[in-house]
XYZ file of C-alpha atoms in Angstrom:
584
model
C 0.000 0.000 0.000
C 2.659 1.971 -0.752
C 3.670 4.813 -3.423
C 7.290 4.518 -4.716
C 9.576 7.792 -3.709
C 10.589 9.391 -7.052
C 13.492 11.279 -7.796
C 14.011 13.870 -10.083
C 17.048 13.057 -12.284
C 19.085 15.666 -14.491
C 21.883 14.497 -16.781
C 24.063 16.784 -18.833
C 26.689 15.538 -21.179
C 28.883 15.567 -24.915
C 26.444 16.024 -27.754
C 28.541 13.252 -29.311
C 27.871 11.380 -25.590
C 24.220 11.740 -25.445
C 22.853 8.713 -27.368
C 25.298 6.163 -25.825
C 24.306 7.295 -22.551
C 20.415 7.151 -22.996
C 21.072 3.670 -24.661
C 22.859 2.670 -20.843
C 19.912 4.292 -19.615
C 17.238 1.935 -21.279
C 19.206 -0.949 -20.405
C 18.820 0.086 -16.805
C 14.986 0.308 -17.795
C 14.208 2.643 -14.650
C 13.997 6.351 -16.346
C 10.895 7.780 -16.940
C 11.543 10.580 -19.241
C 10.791 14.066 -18.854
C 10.602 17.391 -21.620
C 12.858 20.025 -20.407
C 12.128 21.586 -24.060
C 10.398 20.485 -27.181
C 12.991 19.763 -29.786
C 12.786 20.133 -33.570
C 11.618 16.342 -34.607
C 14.706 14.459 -36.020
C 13.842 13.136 -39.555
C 14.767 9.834 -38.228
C 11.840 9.935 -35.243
C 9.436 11.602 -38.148
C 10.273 8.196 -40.522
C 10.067 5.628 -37.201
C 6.591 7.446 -36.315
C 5.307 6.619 -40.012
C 6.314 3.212 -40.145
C 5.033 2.610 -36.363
C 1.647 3.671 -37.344
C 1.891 1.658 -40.577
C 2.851 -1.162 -38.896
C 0.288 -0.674 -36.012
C -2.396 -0.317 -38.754
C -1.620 -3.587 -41.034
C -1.170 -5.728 -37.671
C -4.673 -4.400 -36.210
C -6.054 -5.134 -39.928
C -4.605 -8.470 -40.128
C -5.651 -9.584 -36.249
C -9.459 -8.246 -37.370
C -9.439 -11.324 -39.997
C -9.432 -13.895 -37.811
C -7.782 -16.453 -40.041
C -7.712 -19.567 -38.621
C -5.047 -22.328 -39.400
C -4.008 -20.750 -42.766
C -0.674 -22.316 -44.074
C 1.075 -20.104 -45.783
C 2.088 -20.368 -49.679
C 5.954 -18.987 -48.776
C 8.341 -19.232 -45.410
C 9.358 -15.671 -46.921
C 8.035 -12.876 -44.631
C 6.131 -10.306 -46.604
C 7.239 -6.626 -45.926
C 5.242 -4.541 -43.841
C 4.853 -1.940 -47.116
C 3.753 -4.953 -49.343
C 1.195 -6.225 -47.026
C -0.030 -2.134 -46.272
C -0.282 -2.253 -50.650
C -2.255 -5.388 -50.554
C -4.724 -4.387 -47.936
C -5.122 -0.672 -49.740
C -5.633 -2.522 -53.347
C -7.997 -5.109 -51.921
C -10.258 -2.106 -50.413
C -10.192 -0.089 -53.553
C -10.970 -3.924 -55.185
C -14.195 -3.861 -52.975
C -14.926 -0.409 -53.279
C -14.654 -1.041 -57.225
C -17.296 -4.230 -56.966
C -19.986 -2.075 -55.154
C -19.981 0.787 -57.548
C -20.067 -1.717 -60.938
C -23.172 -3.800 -59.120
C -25.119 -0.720 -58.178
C -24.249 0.304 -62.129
C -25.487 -3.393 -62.946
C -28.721 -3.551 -60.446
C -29.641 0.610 -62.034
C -29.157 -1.021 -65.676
C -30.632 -4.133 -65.512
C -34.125 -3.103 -66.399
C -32.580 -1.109 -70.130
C -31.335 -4.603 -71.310
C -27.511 -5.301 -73.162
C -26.831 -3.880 -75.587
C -23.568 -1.574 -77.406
C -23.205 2.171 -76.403
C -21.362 2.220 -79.487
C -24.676 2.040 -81.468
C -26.334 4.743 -79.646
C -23.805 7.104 -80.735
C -23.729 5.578 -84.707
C -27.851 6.013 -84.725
C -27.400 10.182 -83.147
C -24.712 10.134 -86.007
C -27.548 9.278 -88.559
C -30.280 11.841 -87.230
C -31.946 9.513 -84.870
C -32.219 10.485 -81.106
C -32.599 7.677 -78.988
C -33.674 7.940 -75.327
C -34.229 5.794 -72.334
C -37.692 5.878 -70.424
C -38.980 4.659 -67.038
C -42.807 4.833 -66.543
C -45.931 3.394 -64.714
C -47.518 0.498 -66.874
C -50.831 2.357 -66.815
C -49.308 5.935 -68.224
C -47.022 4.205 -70.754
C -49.886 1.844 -72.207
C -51.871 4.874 -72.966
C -48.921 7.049 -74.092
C -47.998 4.028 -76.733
C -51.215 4.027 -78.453
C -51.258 7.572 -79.419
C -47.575 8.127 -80.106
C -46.052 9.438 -82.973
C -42.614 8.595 -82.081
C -41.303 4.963 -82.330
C -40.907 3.064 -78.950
C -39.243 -0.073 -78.044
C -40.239 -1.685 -74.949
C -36.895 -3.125 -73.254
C -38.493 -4.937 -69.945
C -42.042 -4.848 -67.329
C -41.768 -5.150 -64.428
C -43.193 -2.543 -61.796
C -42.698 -0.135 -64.317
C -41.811 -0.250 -68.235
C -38.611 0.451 -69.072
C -39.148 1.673 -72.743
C -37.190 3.299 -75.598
C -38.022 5.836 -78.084
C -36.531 6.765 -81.415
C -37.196 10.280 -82.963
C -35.738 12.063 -86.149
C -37.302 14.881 -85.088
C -35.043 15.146 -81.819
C -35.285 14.233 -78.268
C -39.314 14.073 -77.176
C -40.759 14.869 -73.709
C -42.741 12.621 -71.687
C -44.282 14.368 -68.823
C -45.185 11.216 -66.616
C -41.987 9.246 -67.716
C -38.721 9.572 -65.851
C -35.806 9.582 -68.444
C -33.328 7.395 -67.932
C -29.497 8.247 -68.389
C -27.372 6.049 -71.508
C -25.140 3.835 -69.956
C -21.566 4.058 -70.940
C -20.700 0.425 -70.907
C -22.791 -2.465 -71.547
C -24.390 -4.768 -69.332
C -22.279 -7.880 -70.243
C -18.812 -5.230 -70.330
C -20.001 -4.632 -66.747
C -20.388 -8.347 -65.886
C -17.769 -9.226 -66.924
C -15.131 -6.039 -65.178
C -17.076 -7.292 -61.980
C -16.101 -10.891 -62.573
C -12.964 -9.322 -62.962
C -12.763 -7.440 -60.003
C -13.890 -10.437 -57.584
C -10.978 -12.890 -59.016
C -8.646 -10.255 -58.034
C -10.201 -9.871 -55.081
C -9.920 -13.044 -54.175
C -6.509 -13.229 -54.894
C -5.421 -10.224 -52.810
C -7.621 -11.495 -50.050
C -5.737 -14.978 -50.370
C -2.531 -13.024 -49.841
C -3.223 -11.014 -46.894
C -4.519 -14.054 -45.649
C -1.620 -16.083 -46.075
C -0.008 -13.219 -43.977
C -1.741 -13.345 -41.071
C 0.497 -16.636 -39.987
C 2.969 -14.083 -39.596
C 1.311 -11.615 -37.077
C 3.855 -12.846 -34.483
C 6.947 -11.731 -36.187
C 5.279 -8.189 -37.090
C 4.507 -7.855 -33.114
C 7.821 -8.655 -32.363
C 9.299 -6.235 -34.669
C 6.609 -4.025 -33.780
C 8.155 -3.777 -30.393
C 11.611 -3.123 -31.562
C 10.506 -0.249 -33.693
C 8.145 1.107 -30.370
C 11.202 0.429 -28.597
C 13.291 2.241 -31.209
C 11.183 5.135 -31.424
C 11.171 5.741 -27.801
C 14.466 5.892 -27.391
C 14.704 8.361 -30.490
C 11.538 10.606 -28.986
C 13.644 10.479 -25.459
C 16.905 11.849 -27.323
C 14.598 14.312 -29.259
C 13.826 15.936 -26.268
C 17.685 16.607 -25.240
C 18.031 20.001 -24.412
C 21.213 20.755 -26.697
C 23.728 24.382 -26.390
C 26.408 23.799 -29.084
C 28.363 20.817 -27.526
C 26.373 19.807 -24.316
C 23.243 17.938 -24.259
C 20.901 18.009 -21.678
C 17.820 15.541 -20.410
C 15.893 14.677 -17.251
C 13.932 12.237 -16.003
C 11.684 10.281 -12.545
C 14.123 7.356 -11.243
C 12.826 5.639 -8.432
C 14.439 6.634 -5.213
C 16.009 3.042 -4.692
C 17.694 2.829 -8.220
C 19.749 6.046 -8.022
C 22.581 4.281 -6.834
C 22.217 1.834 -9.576
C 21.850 4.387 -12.405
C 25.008 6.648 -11.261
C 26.981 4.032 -10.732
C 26.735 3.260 -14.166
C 27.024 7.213 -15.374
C 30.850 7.031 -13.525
C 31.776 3.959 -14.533
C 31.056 3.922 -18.019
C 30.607 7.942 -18.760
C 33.018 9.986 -16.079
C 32.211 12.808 -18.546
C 28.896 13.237 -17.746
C 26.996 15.180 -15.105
C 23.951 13.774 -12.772
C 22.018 15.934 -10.398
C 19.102 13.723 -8.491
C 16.956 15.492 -6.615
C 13.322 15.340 -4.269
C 10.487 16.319 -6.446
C 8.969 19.967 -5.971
C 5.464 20.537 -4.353
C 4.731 21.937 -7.693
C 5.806 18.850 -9.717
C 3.670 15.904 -10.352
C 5.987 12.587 -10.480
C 4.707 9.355 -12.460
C 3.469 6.578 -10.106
C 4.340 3.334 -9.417
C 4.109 1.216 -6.418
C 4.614 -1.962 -4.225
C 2.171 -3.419 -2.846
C 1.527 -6.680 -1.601
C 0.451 -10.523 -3.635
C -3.288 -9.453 -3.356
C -3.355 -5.841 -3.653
C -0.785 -6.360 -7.114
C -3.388 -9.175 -8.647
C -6.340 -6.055 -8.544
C -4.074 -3.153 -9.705
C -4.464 -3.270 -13.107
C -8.596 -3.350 -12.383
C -7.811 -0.175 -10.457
C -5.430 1.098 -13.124
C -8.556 1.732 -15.059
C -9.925 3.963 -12.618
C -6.923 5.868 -12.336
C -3.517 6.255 -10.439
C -3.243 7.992 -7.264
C -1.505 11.220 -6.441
C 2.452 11.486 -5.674
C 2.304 12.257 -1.989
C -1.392 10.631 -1.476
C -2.041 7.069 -0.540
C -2.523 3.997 -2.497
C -5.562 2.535 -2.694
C -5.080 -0.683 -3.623
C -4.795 -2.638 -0.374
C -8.474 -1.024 0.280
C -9.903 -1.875 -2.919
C -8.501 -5.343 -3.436
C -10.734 -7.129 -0.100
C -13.874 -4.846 -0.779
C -14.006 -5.164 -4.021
C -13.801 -9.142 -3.708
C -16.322 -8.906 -1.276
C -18.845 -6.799 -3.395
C -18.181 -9.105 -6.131
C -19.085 -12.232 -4.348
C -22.731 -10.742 -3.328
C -23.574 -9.706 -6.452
C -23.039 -12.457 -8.761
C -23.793 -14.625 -5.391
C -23.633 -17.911 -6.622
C -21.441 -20.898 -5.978
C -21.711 -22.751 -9.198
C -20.688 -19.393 -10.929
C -17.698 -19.127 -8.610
C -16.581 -22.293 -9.459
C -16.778 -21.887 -13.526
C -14.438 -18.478 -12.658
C -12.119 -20.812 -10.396
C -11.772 -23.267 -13.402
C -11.444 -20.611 -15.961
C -8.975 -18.753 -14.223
C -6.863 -21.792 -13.567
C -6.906 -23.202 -16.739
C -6.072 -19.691 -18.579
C -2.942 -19.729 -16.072
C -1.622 -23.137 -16.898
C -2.154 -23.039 -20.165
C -1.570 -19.049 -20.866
C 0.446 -17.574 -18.566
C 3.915 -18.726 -20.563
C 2.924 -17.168 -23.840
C 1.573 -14.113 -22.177
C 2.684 -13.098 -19.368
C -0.228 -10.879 -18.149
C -2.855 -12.991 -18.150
C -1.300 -14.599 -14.749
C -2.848 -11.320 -13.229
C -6.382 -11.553 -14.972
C -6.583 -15.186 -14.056
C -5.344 -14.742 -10.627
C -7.624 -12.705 -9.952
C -10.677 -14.197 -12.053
C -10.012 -17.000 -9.035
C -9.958 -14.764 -6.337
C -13.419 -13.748 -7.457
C -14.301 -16.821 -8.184
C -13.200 -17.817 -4.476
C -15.514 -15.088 -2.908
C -18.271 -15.908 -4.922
C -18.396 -19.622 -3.605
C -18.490 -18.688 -0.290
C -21.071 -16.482 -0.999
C -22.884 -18.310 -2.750
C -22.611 -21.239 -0.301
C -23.657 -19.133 2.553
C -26.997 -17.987 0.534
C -27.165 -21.508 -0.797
C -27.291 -20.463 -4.166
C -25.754 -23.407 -6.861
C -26.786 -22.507 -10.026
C -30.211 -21.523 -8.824
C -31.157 -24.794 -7.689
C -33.993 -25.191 -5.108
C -32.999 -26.827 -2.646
C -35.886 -28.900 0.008
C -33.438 -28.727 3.149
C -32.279 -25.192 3.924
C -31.084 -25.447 7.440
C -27.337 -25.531 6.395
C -27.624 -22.245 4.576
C -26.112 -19.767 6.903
C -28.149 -16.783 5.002
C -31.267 -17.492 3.415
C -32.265 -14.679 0.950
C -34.517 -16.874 -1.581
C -37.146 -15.010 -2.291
C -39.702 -17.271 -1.951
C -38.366 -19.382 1.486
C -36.135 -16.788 2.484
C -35.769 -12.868 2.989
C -34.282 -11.035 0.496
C -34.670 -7.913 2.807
C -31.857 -9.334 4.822
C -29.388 -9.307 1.848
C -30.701 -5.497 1.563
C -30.013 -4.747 5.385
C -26.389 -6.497 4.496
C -25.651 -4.229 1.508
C -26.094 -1.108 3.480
C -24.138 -2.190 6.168
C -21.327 -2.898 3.874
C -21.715 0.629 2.531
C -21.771 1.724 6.158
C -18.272 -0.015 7.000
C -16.842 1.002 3.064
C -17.596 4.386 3.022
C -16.378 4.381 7.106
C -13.046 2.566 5.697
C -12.697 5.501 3.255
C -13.535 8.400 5.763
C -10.805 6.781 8.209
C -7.887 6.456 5.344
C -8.462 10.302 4.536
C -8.201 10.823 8.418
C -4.721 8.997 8.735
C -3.201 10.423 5.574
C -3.989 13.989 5.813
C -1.700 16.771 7.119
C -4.459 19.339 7.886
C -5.943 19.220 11.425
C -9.487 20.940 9.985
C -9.871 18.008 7.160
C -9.285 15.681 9.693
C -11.568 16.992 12.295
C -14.720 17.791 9.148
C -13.738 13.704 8.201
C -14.364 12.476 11.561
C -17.483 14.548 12.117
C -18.803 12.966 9.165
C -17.963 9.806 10.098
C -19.840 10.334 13.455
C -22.328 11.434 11.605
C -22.633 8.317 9.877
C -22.487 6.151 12.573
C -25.246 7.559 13.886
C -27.287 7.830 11.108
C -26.230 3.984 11.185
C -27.309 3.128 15.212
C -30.744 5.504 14.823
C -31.589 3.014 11.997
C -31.362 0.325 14.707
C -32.872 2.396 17.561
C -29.802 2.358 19.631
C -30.445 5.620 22.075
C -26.966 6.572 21.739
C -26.817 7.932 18.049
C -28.198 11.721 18.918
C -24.943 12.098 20.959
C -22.426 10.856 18.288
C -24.317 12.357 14.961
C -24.705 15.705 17.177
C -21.026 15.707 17.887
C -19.888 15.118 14.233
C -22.158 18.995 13.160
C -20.539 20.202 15.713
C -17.242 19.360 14.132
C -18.318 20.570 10.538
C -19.456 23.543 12.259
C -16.772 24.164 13.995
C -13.801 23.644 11.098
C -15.388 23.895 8.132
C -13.859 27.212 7.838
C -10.525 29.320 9.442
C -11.747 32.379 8.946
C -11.770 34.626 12.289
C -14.811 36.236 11.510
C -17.499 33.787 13.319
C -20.268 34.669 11.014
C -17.795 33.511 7.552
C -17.103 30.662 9.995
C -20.675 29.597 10.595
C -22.042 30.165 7.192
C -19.171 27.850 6.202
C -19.954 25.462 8.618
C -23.784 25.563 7.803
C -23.161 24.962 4.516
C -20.910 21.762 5.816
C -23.228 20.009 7.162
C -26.202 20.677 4.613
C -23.510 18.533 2.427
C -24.161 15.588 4.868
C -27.726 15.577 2.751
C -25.595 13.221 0.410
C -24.311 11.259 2.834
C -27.839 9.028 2.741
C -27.396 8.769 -1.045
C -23.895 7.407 -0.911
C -24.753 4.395 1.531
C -27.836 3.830 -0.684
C -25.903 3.653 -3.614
C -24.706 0.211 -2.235
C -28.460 -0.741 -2.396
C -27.194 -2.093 -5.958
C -25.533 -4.935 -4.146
C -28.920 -6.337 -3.676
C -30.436 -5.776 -6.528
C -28.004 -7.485 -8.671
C -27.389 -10.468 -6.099
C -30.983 -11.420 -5.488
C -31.238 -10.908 -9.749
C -28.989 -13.259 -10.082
C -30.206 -16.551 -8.329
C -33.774 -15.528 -9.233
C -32.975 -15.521 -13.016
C -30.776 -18.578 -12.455
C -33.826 -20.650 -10.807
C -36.320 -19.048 -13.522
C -33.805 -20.495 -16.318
C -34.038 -23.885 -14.065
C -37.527 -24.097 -14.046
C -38.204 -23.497 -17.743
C -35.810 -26.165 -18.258
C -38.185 -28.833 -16.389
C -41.075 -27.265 -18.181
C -39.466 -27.659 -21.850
C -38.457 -31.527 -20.721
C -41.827 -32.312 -19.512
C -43.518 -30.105 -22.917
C -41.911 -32.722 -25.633
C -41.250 -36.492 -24.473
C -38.051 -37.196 -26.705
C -36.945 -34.154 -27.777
C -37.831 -32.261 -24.783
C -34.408 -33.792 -22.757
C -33.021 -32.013 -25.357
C -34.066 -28.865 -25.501
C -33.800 -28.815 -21.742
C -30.188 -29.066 -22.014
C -29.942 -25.898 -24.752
C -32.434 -23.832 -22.741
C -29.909 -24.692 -19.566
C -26.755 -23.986 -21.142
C -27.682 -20.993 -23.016
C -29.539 -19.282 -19.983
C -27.145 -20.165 -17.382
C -24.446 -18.394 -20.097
C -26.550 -15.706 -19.988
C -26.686 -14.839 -16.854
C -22.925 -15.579 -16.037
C -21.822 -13.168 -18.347
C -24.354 -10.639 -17.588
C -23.370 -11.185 -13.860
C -19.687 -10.708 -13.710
C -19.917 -7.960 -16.341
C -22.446 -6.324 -13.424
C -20.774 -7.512 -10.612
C -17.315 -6.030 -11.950
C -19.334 -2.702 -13.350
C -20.994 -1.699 -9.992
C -18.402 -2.495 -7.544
C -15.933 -0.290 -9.421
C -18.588 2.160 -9.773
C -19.150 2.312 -5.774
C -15.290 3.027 -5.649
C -14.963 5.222 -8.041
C -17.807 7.653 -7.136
C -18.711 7.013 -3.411
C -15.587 5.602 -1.310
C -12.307 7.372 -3.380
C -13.711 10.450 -3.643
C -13.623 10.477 0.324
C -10.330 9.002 0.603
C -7.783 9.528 -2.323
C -6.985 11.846 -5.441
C -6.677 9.429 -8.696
C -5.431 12.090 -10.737
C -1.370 10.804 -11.215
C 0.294 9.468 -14.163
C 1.930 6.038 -14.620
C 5.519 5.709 -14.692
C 6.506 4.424 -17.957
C 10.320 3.691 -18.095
C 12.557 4.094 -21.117
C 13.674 0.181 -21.075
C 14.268 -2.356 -23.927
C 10.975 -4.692 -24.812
């Protein structure tokens, strides 16, 4: 639970010295870099920033396919520009199709024929033009004509043409259709064309995807590349001496300048404590459990340089939140098996997922117990219910009580939070408007349970807000502050019934479970043979259902209740992440 002490590094060296030492730097792997001035962009960054986003753009196109067990025609690995060429000529290829079948599906209705003889007829006198027109109009246009007409095809309408050597006639009710510039079987047979090249530029770039591994890998050399090129391009440079700073971690400056002396006596360090002004990246140590949920609460933000780390607090609660929400043992144990599996069989090829699936278990693991204690197992009803330690079946049991639970863990997580912000502040007012709110609270809490005790302890928190909301020396400035304190408590009720939600989506999830269950006996016993059957799909697919709708939920609203009712009490998450210059 514990923020890592940064230290703010300058280095100052040789031009000529600059890019050796940044390159000892990112073997180190422990300096975050920082702009002392924007530099002019090297052409050599400007060309690795074009093929990075190239590259980033043909491997993101190629992992979209989702070719699966293509062999491919050559061991040779295609070049990232060839495969970018490929994918650009196989859109224009589709693009191409589109326009010549909406030119085919406009022209089908005027027939095949040459636009070569349109023009040789206007070269003899004759105007030709191409009609569309309601059966009923053109039938009684075509018996009083003078012109000659040609009907091409009926369908909804008549498509009709009409040939004049007096020049081009008007037809009021007719729409007149536009000459086509290529025939229809010219445009047949460009889009058969088109699709068998197509085909075989899709049949490349699929024979390309077996090599999405080697373009990650050299994906992370050139993002390793670049870095180090966008770290030297922010070198503050004076004729001959190069300058750049970074965040080391307090514990690897002895590391880092033993390495400056040793291998560059020329060059200059300065380390130094970071200024109240400054805003260091974060990174920090925490314990087994509190690690496994960090990149969960990674999402939500990083904490302040100089705050607290909320990650020992979030990592038991949000378990515990987790577990009554989805609130079912058979669920818990999918997650358990899940998470396992993804570890053995995962974890080598990729490292991170040893985080997701620990933790996937250690949900998993609360949710069994949970579930156990509610005895909830997929939603089955069980006759003999004495064993459950908390019965909230809402037909045998009383959901209320899982209610009554939820606000009570509100009660003791919002508590948690008010108590952290107590500890870790420096200023005696915060402390003392923290802990008057917290008495409030509490008695808020014990007047809910009519113990006679709460006017005492929720009158002594206002007096607290009162008393330092404010430090003004004028008592009125003082009071109106403090008035205004404790109309904020207001929210206070809204916050602990925000955890209300805990309910809601635990009983929701053993009462859909058990609704799933019993349509399942009412399909079987619906169709004799078949029924068993469709039993089994109506099982499978429901209980899916619901287990991905519940952990999606019971991750979602857990979060949520950090993120807007216990952090805001407790912690700032408004700090960066460190993000070394190291080698991939």
């Amino acid at each position: 639970m514990a923020i890592v002490a940064m230290k703010y590094v300058l280095f100052l060296s040789h031009v000529r010295e600059s890019e050796a030492v940044l390159r000892g730097l990112q073997d180190i792997g422990v300096l975050h870099p920082e702009h002392l001035k924007r530099a002019t962009e090297s052409e050599q960054l400007k060309n690795l920033e074009h093929k990075l986003h190239v590259q980033n753009t043909v491997i993101k196109s190629l992992s979209d396919r989702n070719v699966k067990n293509h062999i491919s025609d050559s061991a040779i690995l295609p070049s990232i520009w060839d495969v970018e060429s490929w994918l650009s000529d196989e859109k224009k290829f589709i693009d191409g199709i589109a326009k010549v079948e909406r030119e085919i599906e406009k022209q089908a209705c005027l027939g095949d024929f040459d636009p070569e003889d349109v023009g040789n007829l206007s070269g003899s006198g004759v105007s030709l033009q191409l009609w569309g027109a309601p059966k009923k109009e053109f039938e009684e246009y075509a018996k009083k004509s003078e012109v000659h007409i040609h009907v091409i095809s009926r369908h909804d309408d008549v498509c009709f043409a009409t040939f004049s050597l007096k020049g081009p006639v008007k037809i009021p009710f007719a729409v007149e259709r536009e000459v086509p510039k290529s025939s229809l079987s010219a445009l047949k047979e460009e889009l058969s064309d088109l699709r068998r090249r197509l085909e075989s530029i899709s049949a490349q770039i699929d024979s390309a995807t077996v090599h999405l591994p080697s373009y990650r890998k050299k994906n992370a050399a050139l993002t390793e590349e670049r870095d180090f090129y966008e770290t030297l391009g922010r070198a503050f440079e004076d004729e001959s001496v190069s300058a750049f700073a970074g965040w080391v971690p307090a514990d690897n400056i002895e590391h880092v300048a033993e390495m400056v002396h040793k291998s560059f006596p020329g060059v200059f360090m300065k380390a130094r404590d970071p200024m109240e002004d400054e805003s260091p990246p974060i990174k920090t140590k925490n314990s087994w459990l509190a690690s496994v949920f960090e990149p969960l609460l990674h999402i939500l933000g990083f904490p302040k340089y100089g705050g607290i780390d909320p990650a020992l607090f979030f990592a038991p609660s949000m378990m515990l939140f987790f577990g009554i929400c989805l609130s079912d043992a058979g669920y818990g144990a999918i997650m358990i098996l899940i998470g396992a599996v993804a570890k053995k069989l995962l974890s080598a090829k990729i490292p991170a997922i040893r985080f997701v699936s620990n933790m996937t278990i250690l949900l998993g693991l609360t949710t069994v117990v949970w579930g156990l204690a509610t005895g909830s197992i997929f939603g089955i009803p069980f006759a003999q219910r004495e064993w459950i330690l908390v019965d909230v079946a809402p037909d045998v049991g009383d959901p209320m009580l899982l209610f009554k639970i939820s606000i009570v863990a509100g009660v003791l997580h919002i508590s948690i939070a008010l108590m952290i912000s107590i500890i870790s502040s420096n200023n005696f007012s915060e402390r003392m408007i923290k802990a008057g709110t917290l008495f409030v609270l509490w008695g808020g809490a014990l007047a809910m349970i009519k113990y006679s005790i709460w006017p005492y302890i929720a009158g002594a928190g206002i007096l607290l807000i009162l008393t330092f909301s404010s430090d003004a020396k004028n008592p009125l400035k003082r009071l109106g502050a403090g008035i205004w304190g404790v109309y904020g408590l207001t929210g206070l009720l809204g916050d602990v019934m925000s955890y209300a939600r805990l309910f809601g989506l635990g009983v929701a999830s053993g009462a859909i479970a058990s609704v799933i269950n019993v349509l399942a006996v009412d399909v079987r016993g619906a169709v004799p043979v078949v029924g068993i059957l469709l039993s089994i799909i109506v099982l499978l697919l429901g209980h899916s259902f619901n287990f991905a709708m519940g952990v999606m939920g019971a991750l979602v609203h857990p979060a949520r209740l950090h993120a807007v009712e216990a952090f805001p009490k407790c912690v700032q998450l408004s700090g960066a992440p460190y993000k070394p210059l190291e080698k991939i």
